[in-house]
Amino acid sequence: MAGPGGKKEKVDKADKAGKKKKDLKKETGLGLSVKKDENFGEWFCKHEMIEYYDISGCYILRPWSMAIWEIMQIFFDAEIKKMKVKSCYCPLFVSPGVLEKEKDHIEGFAPEVAWVTKSGKHDLEVPIAIRPTSETVMYPYYSKWIRGHRDLPLKLNQWCNVVRWEFSNPTPFIRSREFLWQEGHTAFATKEEADEEVLQILELYRRIYEEYLAVPVVKGMKSENEKFAGGLYTTSVEAFIPNTGRGVQGATSHCLGQNFAKMFEINYENEKGETAMVWQNSWAYSTRTIGVMIMTHGDDKGLVLPPKVASVQVVVIPVPYKDANTQGIFDACVATVAALEKAGIRAEADLRDNYSPGWKYSNWEMKGVPLRIEIGPRDLENKQVRTVRRDNGVKEDIPSESLVEHVEKLLGEIQQNMFQVAKQKREACVEEVKTWDEFTEALNKKKLILAPWCDEEEVERDVKARTKGETGAAKTLCSPFEQPELPQGTLCFASGKPATKWTYWGRSY
Ligand code: 87F
């Protein structure tokens, strides 16, 4: 038997946490949808993306998911460097003094801030907060570093972890108490420069979702209720999960205006020798992106990974028969992987001799590898290989001679098809409504609702109150930048006042 804190006890605790979570899911109605969704927790572990941990809301990110994070990181980091954003790293700890300074904006968030109160057995003289975000860590130094107009723009980004002590139902990647992200913090002389950057960054977030994760998103503006309270306006990319009928905020790009500049006295001397305040932005995307991708594409067989982010794009499996030339088949597998790797394709051979080909097929299907190559005696004879797509199951025999071209083409097609299928599924969930009755009906049908709205904070609060239920209330997701035509005289679905814009509404993560 394992002693205190030993493995046994940890497993028991995790079990209990798992049970509790299931109960909670029933309570919230989350479990009422499809199988994959009901067993979301267990479903996750199998794919080697994460490991559960004995602290609620914390997860180990295993190589299978970290590889995806790294691929997105390489893309995004290169793009922001083209925009002259520089890397930095600031401390994890925040002194209570500066946190206080931002009190008004932190107020609503205060319950989520975790504190260090002890070192060893001794109480710290002054408790220290763990960053939930780094405005209060960085901006005192922005004030110091920015003196004259030649110090502008200042554009910094850091890749780090943050801690937010969430109390609602944790979900791997989607809502965890510690997560990885990048946070960009920039300062400009003019609002125009800040406005421009907000949209440039938002476009990069769209590309991460659509081009890398094959997840369709809507770019838009957050409502006054849903924007970052410390800023001027918030833009976001929003995704939608058809199975659960929930929207999910994919990433945010904020224009902070001059609020923080006032608070932290981030001033500079302009060309005329006058003192001026900077205009600031901040922007972030997190490991939540991986969760959105998993929920969008996963099926009852397991994960389906888009080729652009899959750490293994092609798995090569030998299919030897009893009296076949086993060595020849194994050699062909190794040669196939070598040829693919040489062309920059991430390939791996599964040469384990303690598993059958059939077992390997379903194992790699569960892990979501986009393309499988099978090589058996007949393939060897015919100088061909068999390909099997994970996204649609289509099989094809391709000549070994043109292996690389074929595989490159297939991977491109899989990437495109996954995006198109996800987009069609999302489009099928969009419902335009004009009245309150249509709205509640669409909400019950788990739709992504597009409604004409008067854009009044009070009305959004009212909609939240009127839709409050077991599965959470409905709120605005965003007002899409691409607005359908709004005919003169259109009324708000909720207040009956003149509508000023189309807005997406729904329950959300
Ligand atoms: C939780 C606890 C304390 C969100 C919090 O979105 C403070 C906060 O300020 C908090 N949760 N926020 C808003 C974060 C805004 C902003 N920060 C930089 C971003 C992008 C990156």
Coordinates of C-alpha atoms and ligand atoms in Angstrom, one line a residue:
M1 CA 0.0 0.0 0.0
A2 CA 1.2 3.5 -0.8
G3 CA 1.9 5.8 2.1
P4 CA 0.5 9.3 2.6
G5 CA 0.6 11.3 -0.6
G6 CA 1.6 8.1 -2.4
K7 CA 0.3 7.0 -5.7
K8 CA -2.7 5.1 -4.4
E9 CA -4.0 8.1 -2.5
K10 CA -3.5 10.4 -5.5
V11 CA -5.4 8.1 -7.7
D12 CA -8.3 7.9 -5.3
K13 CA -8.4 11.7 -5.1
A14 CA -8.4 12.0 -8.8
D15 CA -11.1 9.4 -9.1
K16 CA -13.2 11.4 -6.7
A17 CA -12.6 14.5 -8.5
G18 CA -13.6 12.7 -11.7
K19 CA -16.8 11.5 -10.2
K20 CA -17.6 14.9 -8.8
K21 CA -17.0 16.4 -12.2
K22 CA -19.4 14.0 -13.8
D23 CA -22.1 14.9 -11.3
L24 CA -21.4 18.5 -11.9
K25 CA -21.8 17.9 -15.6
K26 CA -25.2 16.3 -15.1
E27 CA -26.2 19.2 -12.9
T28 CA -25.2 21.8 -15.5
G29 CA -26.7 19.7 -18.3
L30 CA -23.4 19.5 -20.1
G31 CA -23.6 15.8 -20.2
L32 CA -26.9 15.7 -22.1
S33 CA -25.3 15.9 -25.5
V34 CA -23.4 13.4 -27.5
K35 CA -21.1 10.6 -26.2
K36 CA -17.8 12.3 -27.0
D37 CA -19.0 15.3 -25.0
E38 CA -20.3 13.4 -22.1
N39 CA -17.0 11.6 -21.6
F40 CA -15.0 14.6 -22.5
G41 CA -12.7 14.1 -19.5
E42 CA -11.9 10.4 -20.1
W43 CA -12.0 10.9 -23.8
F44 CA -9.1 13.4 -23.4
C45 CA -6.8 11.2 -21.4
K46 CA -6.8 8.4 -23.9
H47 CA -5.3 10.5 -26.6
E48 CA -2.2 11.3 -24.6
M49 CA -2.8 15.0 -24.9
I50 CA -3.1 15.6 -21.2
E51 CA -2.7 13.8 -17.9
Y52 CA -5.0 14.6 -15.0
Y53 CA -3.3 16.0 -11.9
D54 CA -4.2 15.8 -8.2
I55 CA -5.0 19.5 -8.1
S56 CA -8.4 20.4 -9.5
G57 CA -8.2 22.4 -12.7
C58 CA -4.6 21.6 -13.4
Y59 CA -3.4 19.3 -16.1
I60 CA -0.1 18.0 -17.4
L61 CA 0.3 18.8 -21.1
R62 CA 2.0 15.8 -22.6
P63 CA 4.2 15.9 -25.8
W64 CA 1.2 15.2 -28.0
S65 CA -0.3 18.5 -27.1
M66 CA 2.8 20.5 -26.4
A67 CA 4.0 19.8 -30.0
I68 CA 0.9 21.6 -31.3
W69 CA 1.5 24.5 -29.0
E70 CA 5.1 24.8 -30.2
I71 CA 4.0 24.8 -33.9
M72 CA 1.6 27.6 -33.3
Q73 CA 4.2 29.4 -31.2
I74 CA 6.7 29.3 -34.0
F75 CA 4.2 30.7 -36.5
F76 CA 3.0 33.5 -34.2
D77 CA 6.3 34.5 -32.8
A78 CA 7.8 34.9 -36.3
E79 CA 4.8 37.0 -37.4
I80 CA 5.0 39.4 -34.5
K81 CA 8.7 39.7 -34.9
K82 CA 8.1 40.9 -38.4
M83 CA 5.9 43.6 -36.7
K84 CA 9.0 44.6 -34.6
V85 CA 7.6 43.1 -31.4
K86 CA 10.4 42.1 -29.1
S87 CA 10.5 39.3 -26.5
C88 CA 10.8 39.8 -22.8
Y89 CA 10.1 37.9 -19.6
C90 CA 8.7 39.4 -16.5
P91 CA 8.3 37.8 -13.0
L92 CA 5.6 35.5 -12.0
F93 CA 5.0 37.4 -8.8
V94 CA 3.1 40.6 -8.3
S95 CA 3.5 42.8 -5.3
P96 CA 0.2 43.7 -3.7
G97 CA 0.8 47.4 -4.0
V98 CA 0.6 47.6 -7.8
L99 CA -2.2 45.2 -7.9
E100 CA -4.1 47.6 -5.6
K101 CA -3.3 50.4 -8.0
E102 CA -5.4 48.7 -10.6
K103 CA -8.2 48.1 -8.1
D104 CA -11.1 49.3 -10.2
H105 CA -10.3 46.9 -13.0
I106 CA -9.1 44.1 -10.9
E107 CA -12.2 44.3 -8.7
G108 CA -14.3 41.7 -10.5
F109 CA -11.3 39.5 -11.0
A110 CA -10.0 39.6 -7.3
P111 CA -11.5 36.2 -6.3
E112 CA -9.4 34.5 -9.0
V113 CA -6.1 35.9 -7.9
A114 CA -3.9 33.3 -6.1
W115 CA -1.6 34.4 -3.3
V116 CA 1.7 33.1 -1.8
T117 CA 1.4 33.6 1.9
K118 CA 4.1 31.4 3.3
S119 CA 7.7 30.3 2.7
G120 CA 8.3 27.1 4.5
K121 CA 6.5 27.3 7.8
H122 CA 6.7 31.1 8.1
D123 CA 4.2 33.6 7.0
L124 CA 5.5 36.1 4.5
E125 CA 5.5 39.6 5.9
V126 CA 3.7 40.7 2.8
P127 CA 1.7 38.2 0.7
I128 CA 2.6 38.1 -3.0
A129 CA 0.2 37.5 -5.8
I130 CA 0.7 35.1 -8.7
R131 CA 0.1 36.8 -12.1
P132 CA -3.3 36.3 -13.6
T133 CA -2.1 38.7 -16.4
S134 CA 0.8 41.1 -16.4
E135 CA -0.5 44.7 -16.8
T136 CA 0.4 45.5 -13.2
V137 CA 3.8 43.7 -13.5
M138 CA 4.9 45.5 -16.6
Y139 CA 3.3 49.0 -16.7
P140 CA 5.3 50.5 -13.8
Y141 CA 8.4 49.8 -16.0
Y142 CA 6.8 51.1 -19.1
S143 CA 6.5 54.3 -17.2
K144 CA 10.2 54.2 -16.5
W145 CA 11.3 53.1 -20.0
I146 CA 9.2 55.5 -22.0
R147 CA 10.5 59.0 -21.7
G148 CA 10.6 60.7 -25.1
H149 CA 8.9 60.1 -28.4
R150 CA 11.9 58.2 -29.6
D151 CA 11.1 55.5 -27.1
L152 CA 7.9 54.8 -28.9
P153 CA 6.4 52.5 -30.1
L154 CA 7.4 50.0 -27.4
K155 CA 6.2 46.6 -28.4
L156 CA 6.9 43.6 -26.0
N157 CA 5.6 40.1 -25.9
Q158 CA 6.1 37.3 -23.4
W159 CA 5.3 33.6 -23.6
C160 CA 4.5 32.4 -20.1
N161 CA 2.0 30.8 -17.7
V162 CA -0.7 32.5 -15.7
V163 CA -2.9 31.4 -12.8
R164 CA -6.5 32.2 -12.4
W165 CA -8.2 30.4 -9.6
E166 CA -11.5 29.5 -11.4
F167 CA -14.4 28.1 -9.5
S168 CA -16.6 27.0 -12.3
N169 CA -16.4 23.5 -13.8
P170 CA -12.8 23.1 -15.1
T171 CA -12.3 21.6 -18.5
P172 CA -8.9 20.7 -20.0
F173 CA -7.5 23.5 -22.2
I174 CA -10.8 25.4 -22.1
R175 CA -10.9 26.4 -18.5
S176 CA -7.9 25.5 -16.4
R177 CA -6.4 27.2 -13.3
E178 CA -3.0 27.5 -14.9
F179 CA -2.5 27.9 -18.6
L180 CA 0.1 28.9 -21.1
W181 CA -0.3 32.0 -23.3
Q182 CA 1.5 34.8 -25.0
E183 CA 0.7 38.3 -23.8
G184 CA 1.6 41.3 -26.0
H185 CA 1.7 44.7 -24.5
T186 CA 2.4 47.7 -26.7
A187 CA 2.5 51.5 -26.4
F188 CA 2.2 54.1 -29.1
A189 CA 2.2 57.8 -29.6
T190 CA -1.1 57.9 -31.5
K191 CA -4.4 56.1 -31.3
E192 CA -4.2 55.4 -35.1
E193 CA -1.2 53.2 -34.6
A194 CA -2.8 51.4 -31.8
D195 CA -6.0 50.8 -33.7
E196 CA -4.1 49.5 -36.7
E197 CA -2.1 47.0 -34.5
V198 CA -5.3 45.7 -32.8
L199 CA -6.6 44.5 -36.2
Q200 CA -3.2 43.2 -37.4
I201 CA -3.0 41.0 -34.3
L202 CA -6.6 39.9 -34.6
E203 CA -5.8 38.8 -38.2
L204 CA -3.0 36.6 -36.9
Y205 CA -5.4 35.0 -34.4
R206 CA -7.8 34.3 -37.2
R207 CA -5.0 32.6 -39.1
I208 CA -4.0 30.5 -36.2
Y209 CA -7.6 29.2 -35.9
E210 CA -8.5 28.9 -39.6
E211 CA -5.2 28.1 -41.3
Y212 CA -3.5 26.1 -38.6
L213 CA -6.3 24.6 -36.4
A214 CA -8.9 24.4 -39.3
V215 CA -11.4 26.1 -37.0
P216 CA -13.7 28.8 -38.5
V217 CA -13.9 31.9 -36.4
V218 CA -15.8 35.2 -36.5
K219 CA -13.8 38.5 -36.0
G220 CA -15.7 41.1 -34.2
M221 CA -16.2 43.7 -31.4
K222 CA -17.0 42.7 -27.8
S223 CA -20.0 44.5 -26.2
E224 CA -19.4 47.0 -23.4
N225 CA -20.4 44.3 -20.9
E226 CA -18.0 41.7 -22.3
K227 CA -15.0 43.9 -23.1
F228 CA -11.9 44.0 -20.8
A229 CA -13.1 46.6 -18.3
G230 CA -9.7 48.2 -18.1
G231 CA -9.6 49.0 -21.8
L232 CA -11.2 51.1 -24.4
Y233 CA -12.5 48.4 -26.7
T234 CA -12.0 44.7 -27.2
T235 CA -11.9 42.7 -30.4
S236 CA -12.0 39.0 -30.5
V237 CA -12.2 35.9 -32.6
E238 CA -15.1 33.7 -31.6
A239 CA -15.6 30.0 -32.3
F240 CA -18.7 27.9 -31.9
I241 CA -18.9 24.2 -30.8
P242 CA -22.0 22.7 -32.5
N243 CA -22.2 19.6 -30.2
T244 CA -22.7 21.7 -27.1
G245 CA -24.2 24.7 -28.8
R246 CA -21.7 27.0 -27.0
G247 CA -19.7 29.9 -28.2
V248 CA -16.1 30.2 -27.1
Q249 CA -13.9 33.2 -27.1
G250 CA -10.8 32.2 -29.1
A251 CA -8.4 35.1 -28.5
T252 CA -8.6 38.8 -27.7
S253 CA -6.9 41.9 -29.0
H254 CA -7.6 45.0 -26.9
C255 CA -7.1 48.7 -27.4
L256 CA -6.5 49.9 -23.9
G257 CA -6.8 53.6 -24.8
Q258 CA -5.1 55.8 -22.2
N259 CA -6.6 54.3 -19.1
F260 CA -3.5 52.5 -18.0
A261 CA -1.3 55.3 -19.1
K262 CA -3.1 57.5 -16.6
M263 CA -3.0 55.0 -13.8
F264 CA 0.7 54.2 -14.3
E265 CA 1.8 57.6 -15.5
I266 CA 3.1 56.4 -18.8
N267 CA 4.0 59.8 -20.3
Y268 CA 6.5 61.0 -22.8
E269 CA 7.7 64.2 -24.2
N270 CA 6.4 64.7 -27.8
E271 CA 8.2 66.5 -30.7
K272 CA 6.8 69.8 -29.5
G273 CA 8.3 69.3 -26.0
E274 CA 4.9 68.8 -24.4
T275 CA 4.1 65.9 -22.1
A276 CA 1.7 63.4 -23.7
M277 CA 0.2 60.1 -22.7
V278 CA 0.8 56.9 -24.6
W279 CA -1.9 54.8 -26.3
Q280 CA -1.7 51.1 -25.4
N281 CA -2.8 47.7 -26.6
S282 CA -2.7 44.2 -25.1
W283 CA -3.5 40.9 -26.8
A284 CA -3.3 37.2 -25.9
Y285 CA -4.1 33.7 -27.1
S286 CA -3.7 30.7 -24.9
T287 CA -3.6 26.9 -24.8
R288 CA -7.4 27.2 -25.0
T289 CA -6.8 27.2 -28.8
I290 CA -5.9 23.5 -28.5
G291 CA -9.2 22.7 -26.7
V292 CA -11.3 24.5 -29.3
M293 CA -9.5 22.5 -32.0
I294 CA -10.1 19.2 -30.2
M295 CA -13.8 19.9 -29.7
T296 CA -14.3 21.0 -33.2
H297 CA -12.8 18.0 -35.0
G298 CA -12.9 15.1 -32.6
D299 CA -15.3 12.2 -33.3
D300 CA -16.3 9.0 -31.5
K301 CA -13.1 7.3 -32.8
G302 CA -11.0 10.0 -31.1
L303 CA -9.0 13.0 -32.1
V304 CA -8.7 14.4 -35.6
L305 CA -5.7 16.6 -36.0
P306 CA -5.2 19.1 -38.8
P307 CA -2.0 18.3 -40.7
K308 CA -0.5 21.7 -40.1
V309 CA -0.3 21.3 -36.3
A310 CA 0.0 17.5 -36.0
S311 CA 3.3 16.4 -34.6
V312 CA 3.0 13.2 -36.6
Q313 CA 1.4 14.0 -39.9
V314 CA 1.8 10.5 -41.4
V315 CA 2.2 7.2 -39.6
V316 CA 3.5 4.3 -41.6
I317 CA 2.4 0.8 -40.5
P318 CA 3.8 -2.5 -41.8
V319 CA 1.2 -5.1 -42.6
P320 CA 3.2 -8.4 -42.8
Y321 CA 1.5 -11.7 -43.6
K322 CA 2.7 -15.0 -42.3
D323 CA 5.1 -16.0 -45.0
A324 CA 5.7 -12.6 -46.5
N325 CA 9.0 -10.8 -46.7
T326 CA 8.7 -9.2 -43.3
Q327 CA 12.2 -7.6 -43.4
G328 CA 11.4 -6.2 -46.9
I329 CA 8.2 -4.6 -45.6
F330 CA 9.9 -3.1 -42.6
D331 CA 12.7 -1.7 -44.8
A332 CA 10.1 -0.2 -47.1
C333 CA 8.4 1.5 -44.1
V334 CA 11.7 2.9 -42.9
A335 CA 12.5 4.1 -46.4
T336 CA 9.1 5.7 -46.7
V337 CA 9.5 7.7 -43.5
A338 CA 13.0 8.8 -44.6
A339 CA 11.7 10.0 -47.9
L340 CA 8.8 11.9 -46.3
E341 CA 11.0 13.4 -43.6
K342 CA 13.5 14.6 -46.2
A343 CA 10.6 16.5 -47.8
G344 CA 9.8 18.2 -44.5
I345 CA 6.8 16.0 -43.7
R346 CA 6.5 14.8 -40.1
A347 CA 6.4 11.0 -40.4
E348 CA 6.9 8.1 -38.1
A349 CA 6.9 4.3 -38.6
D350 CA 5.2 2.1 -36.0
L351 CA 7.4 -1.0 -36.1
R352 CA 6.4 -2.4 -32.7
D353 CA 6.1 -6.2 -32.9
N354 CA 3.9 -6.7 -29.9
Y355 CA 0.8 -5.1 -31.6
S356 CA -1.2 -6.2 -34.6
P357 CA -1.7 -3.9 -37.6
G358 CA -5.4 -3.6 -36.7
W359 CA -4.6 -2.5 -33.2
K360 CA -2.2 0.1 -34.5
Y361 CA -4.7 1.5 -37.0
S362 CA -7.2 2.2 -34.2
N363 CA -4.6 3.5 -31.9
W364 CA -3.3 6.1 -34.4
E365 CA -6.8 6.9 -35.4
M366 CA -7.6 7.7 -31.8
K367 CA -4.6 9.9 -31.6
G368 CA -5.8 11.7 -34.6
V369 CA -2.9 11.3 -37.1
P370 CA -4.1 12.8 -40.3
L371 CA -2.8 10.2 -42.7
R372 CA -1.9 6.5 -42.4
I373 CA 0.2 4.6 -44.8
E374 CA 0.0 0.8 -44.9
I375 CA 2.6 -1.3 -46.5
G376 CA 2.0 -5.0 -47.1
P377 CA 3.4 -7.7 -49.4
R378 CA 1.2 -6.8 -52.3
D379 CA 2.2 -3.1 -52.0
L380 CA 5.8 -4.1 -52.0
E381 CA 5.3 -6.2 -55.1
N382 CA 3.5 -3.4 -56.9
K383 CA 5.8 -0.7 -55.8
Q384 CA 3.0 1.2 -54.1
V385 CA 1.7 2.2 -50.7
R386 CA -1.9 2.4 -49.4
T387 CA -3.0 5.7 -47.8
V388 CA -5.9 6.1 -45.4
R389 CA -7.2 9.5 -44.5
R390 CA -8.3 10.2 -40.9
D391 CA -10.8 12.9 -41.8
N392 CA -13.0 10.9 -44.2
G393 CA -11.6 7.4 -44.2
V394 CA -10.8 7.5 -47.9
K395 CA -8.3 4.8 -49.1
E396 CA -6.0 5.1 -52.1
D397 CA -3.1 3.2 -53.6
I398 CA -0.3 5.5 -54.6
P399 CA 2.8 4.6 -56.6
S400 CA 6.0 4.8 -54.4
E401 CA 7.6 6.7 -57.2
S402 CA 5.4 9.8 -56.5
L403 CA 5.0 9.2 -52.8
V404 CA 6.1 12.7 -51.6
E405 CA 4.0 14.7 -54.1
H406 CA 0.9 12.5 -53.3
V407 CA 1.3 12.8 -49.6
E408 CA 1.9 16.6 -49.8
K409 CA -1.3 16.9 -51.9
L410 CA -3.3 14.7 -49.5
L411 CA -2.2 16.6 -46.4
G412 CA -3.2 19.9 -48.1
E413 CA -6.6 18.4 -49.0
I414 CA -7.2 17.1 -45.5
Q415 CA -6.4 20.5 -44.0
Q416 CA -8.8 22.2 -46.4
N417 CA -11.5 19.6 -46.0
M418 CA -11.4 19.8 -42.2
F419 CA -11.9 23.5 -42.4
Q420 CA -14.7 23.3 -44.9
V421 CA -16.5 20.6 -42.9
A422 CA -16.2 22.5 -39.7
K423 CA -17.4 25.7 -41.4
Q424 CA -20.4 24.0 -42.9
K425 CA -21.3 22.5 -39.5
R426 CA -21.0 25.9 -37.9
E427 CA -23.1 27.6 -40.7
A428 CA -25.8 25.0 -40.2
C429 CA -26.0 26.2 -36.5
V430 CA -26.4 29.9 -37.3
E431 CA -29.9 31.2 -36.9
E432 CA -31.1 34.8 -37.6
V433 CA -33.8 35.9 -35.2
K434 CA -35.9 39.0 -35.0
T435 CA -38.1 38.5 -31.9
W436 CA -37.6 37.4 -28.3
D437 CA -39.7 34.2 -28.9
E438 CA -37.5 33.2 -31.9
F439 CA -34.5 34.0 -29.7
T440 CA -35.4 31.7 -26.9
E441 CA -36.4 29.0 -29.3
A442 CA -33.1 29.1 -31.1
L443 CA -31.3 29.2 -27.8
N444 CA -33.0 26.0 -26.7
K445 CA -32.0 24.4 -30.0
K446 CA -28.3 25.3 -29.2
K447 CA -28.1 27.7 -32.1
L448 CA -25.5 30.4 -32.7
I449 CA -27.8 33.3 -32.8
L450 CA -27.4 36.4 -35.0
A451 CA -29.8 39.1 -33.8
P452 CA -30.4 42.8 -34.4
W453 CA -29.6 44.6 -31.2
C454 CA -29.8 48.1 -29.8
D455 CA -26.3 47.8 -28.2
E456 CA -27.4 48.9 -24.7
E457 CA -25.6 47.5 -21.7
E458 CA -28.8 47.4 -19.7
V459 CA -30.5 45.2 -22.4
E460 CA -27.7 42.7 -22.4
R461 CA -27.9 42.4 -18.7
D462 CA -31.6 41.9 -19.0
V463 CA -31.1 39.1 -21.6
K464 CA -28.7 37.4 -19.3
A465 CA -31.1 37.6 -16.4
R466 CA -34.0 36.3 -18.5
T467 CA -32.1 33.3 -19.9
K468 CA -30.3 32.3 -16.7
G469 CA -30.7 28.6 -16.3
E470 CA -28.8 25.4 -15.4
T471 CA -26.6 25.7 -18.5
G472 CA -25.7 29.3 -17.9
A473 CA -27.1 32.5 -19.4
A474 CA -27.0 33.8 -22.9
K475 CA -24.7 36.7 -23.7
T476 CA -23.2 38.5 -26.6
L477 CA -20.3 36.8 -28.3
C478 CA -19.4 39.6 -30.6
S479 CA -20.7 42.0 -33.2
P480 CA -19.1 40.7 -36.4
F481 CA -17.0 43.2 -38.4
E482 CA -18.7 41.8 -41.4
Q483 CA -22.2 43.0 -40.8
P484 CA -25.2 41.8 -42.9
E485 CA -27.4 44.6 -44.1
L486 CA -29.6 46.1 -41.4
P487 CA -32.8 47.5 -43.0
Q488 CA -34.0 50.8 -41.8
G489 CA -36.5 50.4 -39.0
T490 CA -35.2 47.0 -37.8
L491 CA -35.9 46.6 -34.1
C492 CA -33.9 45.1 -31.3
F493 CA -35.0 41.5 -30.6
A494 CA -34.9 42.1 -26.9
S495 CA -35.9 45.7 -26.2
G496 CA -37.9 46.6 -29.2
K497 CA -35.9 49.8 -29.6
P498 CA -34.2 50.6 -32.9
A499 CA -31.4 48.1 -33.6
T500 CA -28.0 49.5 -34.4
K501 CA -26.1 46.3 -35.3
W502 CA -26.2 42.6 -35.8
T503 CA -24.7 40.7 -32.9
Y504 CA -23.9 37.0 -32.2
W505 CA -25.5 35.7 -29.0
G506 CA -25.3 32.3 -27.3
R507 CA -24.3 30.4 -24.2
S508 CA -20.6 30.2 -24.0
Y509 CA -17.6 28.6 -22.3
Ligands
87F1 C1 -8.2 37.5 -13.5 C2 -7.6 37.9 -12.4 C3 -7.1 39.2 -12.3 C4 -8.7 38.6 -16.9 C5 -8.2 38.3 -14.7 O1 -6.9 39.8 -22.2 C6 -7.1 40.0 -13.4 C7 -7.6 39.6 -14.6 O2 -7.2 41.5 -15.8 C8 -7.6 40.4 -15.8 N1 -8.7 37.8 -15.8 N2 -8.2 39.8 -16.9 C9 -8.2 40.6 -18.1 C10 -6.9 40.4 -19.0 C11 -6.8 41.4 -20.0 C12 -5.6 41.3 -21.0 N3 -4.3 41.2 -20.4 C13 -3.2 41.0 -21.3 C14 -5.8 40.3 -22.0 C15 -4.7 40.1 -23.0 C16 -3.4 40.0 -22.3

